[in-house]
mmCIF file of C-alpha atoms and ligand atoms in Angstrom:
data_model
loop_
_atom_site.group_PDB
_atom_site.id
_atom_site.type_symbol
_atom_site.label_atom_id
_atom_site.label_comp_id
_atom_site.label_asym_id
_atom_site.label_seq_id
_atom_site.Cartn_x
_atom_site.Cartn_y
_atom_site.Cartn_z
ATOM 1 C CA UNK P 1 -7.140 0.460 -1.368
ATOM 2 C CA UNK P 2 -4.765 -1.695 0.550
ATOM 3 C CA UNK P 3 -5.501 -3.680 3.612
ATOM 4 C CA UNK P 4 -3.380 -4.228 6.636
ATOM 5 C CA UNK P 5 -4.266 -7.113 8.815
ATOM 6 C CA UNK P 6 -3.828 -7.131 12.578
ATOM 7 C CA UNK P 7 -4.291 -10.055 14.950
ATOM 8 C CA UNK P 8 -6.419 -12.331 12.796
ATOM 9 C CA UNK P 9 -9.068 -9.848 11.739
ATOM 10 C CA UNK P 10 -8.906 -6.860 9.461
ATOM 11 C CA UNK P 11 -8.513 -3.737 11.563
ATOM 12 C CA UNK P 12 -6.730 -1.280 9.331
ATOM 13 C CA UNK P 13 -7.386 -0.219 5.769
ATOM 14 C CA UNK P 14 -5.233 2.111 3.710
ATOM 15 C CA UNK P 15 -6.995 4.330 1.211
ATOM 16 C CA UNK P 16 -4.746 4.740 -1.824
ATOM 17 C CA UNK P 17 -6.695 6.375 -4.629
ATOM 18 C CA UNK P 18 -4.848 7.382 -7.781
ATOM 19 C CA UNK P 19 -3.256 10.815 -7.467
ATOM 20 C CA UNK P 20 -5.796 12.168 -4.993
ATOM 21 C CA UNK P 21 -6.268 12.148 -1.231
ATOM 22 C CA UNK P 22 -9.845 13.395 -1.338
ATOM 23 C CA UNK P 23 -11.346 10.006 -0.522
ATOM 24 C CA UNK P 24 -9.560 9.777 2.828
ATOM 25 C CA UNK P 25 -11.753 12.251 4.719
ATOM 26 C CA UNK P 26 -14.872 10.580 3.400
ATOM 27 C CA UNK P 27 -13.740 7.084 4.369
ATOM 28 C CA UNK P 28 -12.560 8.369 7.746
ATOM 29 C CA UNK P 29 -16.004 9.863 8.333
ATOM 30 C CA UNK P 30 -17.766 6.624 7.363
ATOM 31 C CA UNK P 31 -15.446 4.595 9.605
ATOM 32 C CA UNK P 32 -15.893 6.861 12.632
ATOM 33 C CA UNK P 33 -18.584 4.742 14.342
ATOM 34 C CA UNK P 34 -16.274 1.704 14.161
ATOM 35 C CA UNK P 35 -13.683 2.392 16.835
ATOM 36 C CA UNK P 36 -11.755 -0.802 16.138
ATOM 37 C CA UNK P 37 -11.028 0.092 12.517
ATOM 38 C CA UNK P 38 -8.137 2.315 11.577
ATOM 39 C CA UNK P 39 -8.130 4.144 8.261
ATOM 40 C CA UNK P 40 -4.612 4.832 7.038
ATOM 41 C CA UNK P 41 -4.251 7.832 4.757
ATOM 42 C CA UNK P 42 -2.424 7.251 1.512
ATOM 43 C CA UNK P 43 -2.252 7.801 -2.204
ATOM 44 C CA UNK P 44 -1.025 6.029 -5.318
ATOM 45 C CA UNK P 45 1.171 8.436 -7.228
ATOM 46 C CA UNK P 46 1.746 8.074 -10.954
ATOM 47 C CA UNK P 47 5.353 8.847 -11.838
ATOM 48 C CA UNK P 48 6.902 8.546 -15.306
ATOM 49 C CA UNK P 49 8.832 5.475 -14.094
ATOM 50 C CA UNK P 50 5.950 3.718 -12.373
ATOM 51 C CA UNK P 51 3.370 3.839 -9.607
ATOM 52 C CA UNK P 52 4.287 4.453 -5.983
ATOM 53 C CA UNK P 53 2.098 4.027 -2.931
ATOM 54 C CA UNK P 54 2.595 6.541 -0.156
ATOM 55 C CA UNK P 55 1.088 5.614 3.215
ATOM 56 C CA UNK P 56 0.673 7.727 6.316
ATOM 57 C CA UNK P 57 0.385 11.083 4.581
ATOM 58 C CA UNK P 58 -2.942 12.788 3.926
ATOM 59 C CA UNK P 59 -1.644 15.290 1.397
ATOM 60 C CA UNK P 60 -0.192 15.115 -2.081
ATOM 61 C CA UNK P 61 3.517 15.588 -2.741
ATOM 62 C CA UNK P 62 4.381 18.734 -4.652
ATOM 63 C CA UNK P 63 4.663 18.285 -8.422
ATOM 64 C CA UNK P 64 6.403 17.309 -10.601
ATOM 65 C CA UNK P 65 6.089 13.738 -9.382
ATOM 66 C CA UNK P 66 9.226 11.733 -9.847
ATOM 67 C CA UNK P 67 10.284 8.764 -7.752
ATOM 68 C CA UNK P 68 13.072 10.497 -5.842
ATOM 69 C CA UNK P 69 10.970 13.513 -4.883
ATOM 70 C CA UNK P 70 7.999 11.395 -3.831
ATOM 71 C CA UNK P 71 10.281 9.326 -1.571
ATOM 72 C CA UNK P 72 11.787 12.498 -0.063
ATOM 73 C CA UNK P 73 8.321 13.923 0.511
ATOM 74 C CA UNK P 74 7.152 10.757 2.269
ATOM 75 C CA UNK P 75 10.268 10.698 4.492
ATOM 76 C CA UNK P 76 9.893 14.343 5.486
ATOM 77 C CA UNK P 77 6.264 13.756 6.423
ATOM 78 C CA UNK P 78 6.633 10.519 8.371
ATOM 79 C CA UNK P 79 5.145 8.379 5.619
ATOM 80 C CA UNK P 80 6.223 5.169 3.922
ATOM 81 C CA UNK P 81 6.749 4.413 0.234
ATOM 82 C CA UNK P 82 5.784 1.113 -1.362
ATOM 83 C CA UNK P 83 6.559 0.080 -4.941
ATOM 84 C CA UNK P 84 3.130 -0.801 -6.388
ATOM 85 C CA UNK P 85 2.753 -3.888 -8.647
ATOM 86 C CA UNK P 86 6.357 -3.632 -9.937
ATOM 87 C CA UNK P 87 5.930 -5.980 -12.905
ATOM 88 C CA UNK P 88 2.491 -4.918 -14.075
ATOM 89 C CA UNK P 89 1.760 -2.051 -16.463
ATOM 90 C CA UNK P 90 2.679 1.213 -14.726
ATOM 91 C CA UNK P 91 5.017 -0.655 -12.423
ATOM 92 C CA UNK P 92 8.617 0.379 -11.747
ATOM 93 C CA UNK P 93 9.919 -3.092 -12.538
ATOM 94 C CA UNK P 94 13.599 -3.543 -11.877
ATOM 95 C CA UNK P 95 14.101 0.241 -11.736
ATOM 96 C CA UNK P 96 12.879 -0.072 -8.150
ATOM 97 C CA UNK P 97 16.359 -1.343 -7.293
ATOM 98 C CA UNK P 98 17.682 2.200 -7.778
ATOM 99 C CA UNK P 99 15.598 3.571 -4.935
ATOM 100 C CA UNK P 100 15.490 3.341 -1.173
ATOM 101 C CA UNK P 101 11.845 2.404 -0.675
ATOM 102 C CA UNK P 102 10.198 1.018 2.450
ATOM 103 C CA UNK P 103 8.413 -1.982 0.928
ATOM 104 C CA UNK P 104 7.464 -3.732 -2.294
ATOM 105 C CA UNK P 105 3.955 -4.880 -3.123
ATOM 106 C CA UNK P 106 4.565 -8.599 -3.585
ATOM 107 C CA UNK P 107 0.947 -9.671 -3.622
ATOM 108 C CA UNK P 108 -1.383 -7.614 -5.771
ATOM 109 C CA UNK P 109 -4.781 -9.202 -6.085
ATOM 110 C CA UNK P 110 -5.448 -7.928 -9.605
ATOM 111 C CA UNK P 111 -2.459 -9.419 -11.406
ATOM 112 C CA UNK P 112 -1.350 -12.905 -12.497
ATOM 113 C CA UNK P 113 0.568 -14.880 -9.903
ATOM 114 C CA UNK P 114 3.784 -15.131 -11.953
ATOM 115 C CA UNK P 115 4.076 -11.327 -11.827
ATOM 116 C CA UNK P 116 3.614 -11.431 -8.068
ATOM 117 C CA UNK P 117 6.381 -14.015 -7.884
ATOM 118 C CA UNK P 118 8.703 -11.686 -9.792
ATOM 119 C CA UNK P 119 7.793 -8.955 -7.308
ATOM 120 C CA UNK P 120 8.617 -11.300 -4.447
ATOM 121 C CA UNK P 121 12.040 -11.996 -5.948
ATOM 122 C CA UNK P 122 12.626 -8.287 -6.358
ATOM 123 C CA UNK P 123 11.735 -7.603 -2.712
ATOM 124 C CA UNK P 124 14.096 -10.375 -1.609
ATOM 125 C CA UNK P 125 16.949 -9.008 -3.724
ATOM 126 C CA UNK P 126 16.328 -5.501 -2.410
ATOM 127 C CA UNK P 127 16.023 -6.854 1.166
ATOM 128 C CA UNK P 128 12.762 -4.999 1.344
ATOM 129 C CA UNK P 129 9.595 -5.976 3.212
ATOM 130 C CA UNK P 130 6.841 -7.421 1.004
ATOM 131 C CA UNK P 131 3.250 -6.305 1.464
ATOM 132 C CA UNK P 132 -0.119 -7.075 -0.125
ATOM 133 C CA UNK P 133 -2.514 -4.722 -1.890
ATOM 134 C CA UNK P 134 -6.007 -5.405 -3.135
ATOM 135 C CA UNK P 135 -5.746 -2.714 -5.820
ATOM 136 C CA UNK P 136 -9.510 -2.598 -5.274
ATOM 137 C CA UNK P 137 -11.420 -0.372 -7.626
ATOM 138 C CA UNK P 138 -14.749 -1.893 -6.572
ATOM 139 C CA UNK P 139 -16.189 -2.903 -3.214
ATOM 140 C CA UNK P 140 -16.225 -6.598 -4.066
ATOM 141 C CA UNK P 141 -12.465 -6.533 -4.611
ATOM 142 C CA UNK P 142 -11.879 -5.633 -0.987
ATOM 143 C CA UNK P 143 -10.797 -8.295 1.524
ATOM 144 C CA UNK P 144 -9.094 -10.377 -1.145
ATOM 145 C CA UNK P 145 -5.528 -10.010 0.095
ATOM 146 C CA UNK P 146 -4.119 -8.414 3.206
ATOM 147 C CA UNK P 147 -0.920 -7.786 5.107
ATOM 148 C CA UNK P 148 -0.486 -9.385 8.494
ATOM 149 C CA UNK P 149 1.218 -7.100 10.928
ATOM 150 C CA UNK P 150 1.650 -7.260 14.691
ATOM 151 C CA UNK P 151 1.043 -3.680 15.709
ATOM 152 C CA UNK P 152 -1.501 -1.670 17.617
ATOM 153 C CA UNK P 153 -4.049 0.439 15.757
ATOM 154 C CA UNK P 154 -1.755 3.374 15.267
ATOM 155 C CA UNK P 155 -0.574 4.586 11.876
ATOM 156 C CA UNK P 156 2.979 5.388 13.011
ATOM 157 C CA UNK P 157 3.393 2.069 14.773
ATOM 158 C CA UNK P 158 2.033 0.148 11.791
ATOM 159 C CA UNK P 159 4.403 1.920 9.389
ATOM 160 C CA UNK P 160 7.364 1.472 11.742
ATOM 161 C CA UNK P 161 6.598 -2.241 12.052
ATOM 162 C CA UNK P 162 6.234 -2.575 8.295
ATOM 163 C CA UNK P 163 9.584 -0.847 7.719
ATOM 164 C CA UNK P 164 11.225 -3.345 10.072
ATOM 165 C CA UNK P 165 9.911 -6.108 7.851
ATOM 166 C CA UNK P 166 7.582 -7.617 10.452
ATOM 167 C CA UNK P 167 4.855 -8.141 7.879
ATOM 168 C CA UNK P 168 3.423 -10.981 5.861
ATOM 169 C CA UNK P 169 1.445 -10.717 2.646
ATOM 170 C CA UNK P 170 -1.516 -13.112 2.684
ATOM 171 C CA UNK P 171 -4.548 -14.116 0.713
ATOM 172 C CA UNK P 172 -7.704 -13.589 2.766
ATOM 173 C CA UNK P 173 -10.401 -16.124 3.139
ATOM 174 C CA UNK P 174 -13.109 -13.579 2.656
ATOM 175 C CA UNK P 175 -14.928 -12.973 5.877
ATOM 176 C CA UNK P 176 -17.149 -10.275 4.442
ATOM 177 C CA UNK P 177 -19.385 -10.843 1.431
ATOM 178 C CA UNK P 178 -21.193 -8.180 -0.518
HETATM 179 ZN ZN1 LIG E 201 -1.106 1.307 -9.899
#
């Protein structure tokens, strides 16, 4: 999961399970009573070159999954593509430079800070917005990092704002404890 941060409290959460979108409906259902929380559909796609996060699309791209086709799929469906943890295992690394992506994950909670710094440099070189991702596989890994973004609680507006680069990857002082 990734978190997007709006106006000083967490209001939007992107669900990005590995290679499946099945969790989205469930999370959406659970979040329904909380009108001030937006659940952003998404998925983390495994490609032979590295992992890609697709946000704003609640279906899987057609296979085979390669970077170019996943990007095309996201574009056609109004989504956004983020290079996940570029310098960790299963990351695209410097290959990301070959692709026109919407953002680079420059702050991944689960990896050492020097790898995040490399990701930051990559985003700068590519003139790409940098976003944060918790990479949470457990509940207690949520709310560790987040992306500040000045947008209303609307998936399209959030993705548009992110693509413009009006985002900031931040560490969260955890406001929720489990
Ligand atoms: Zn990954």
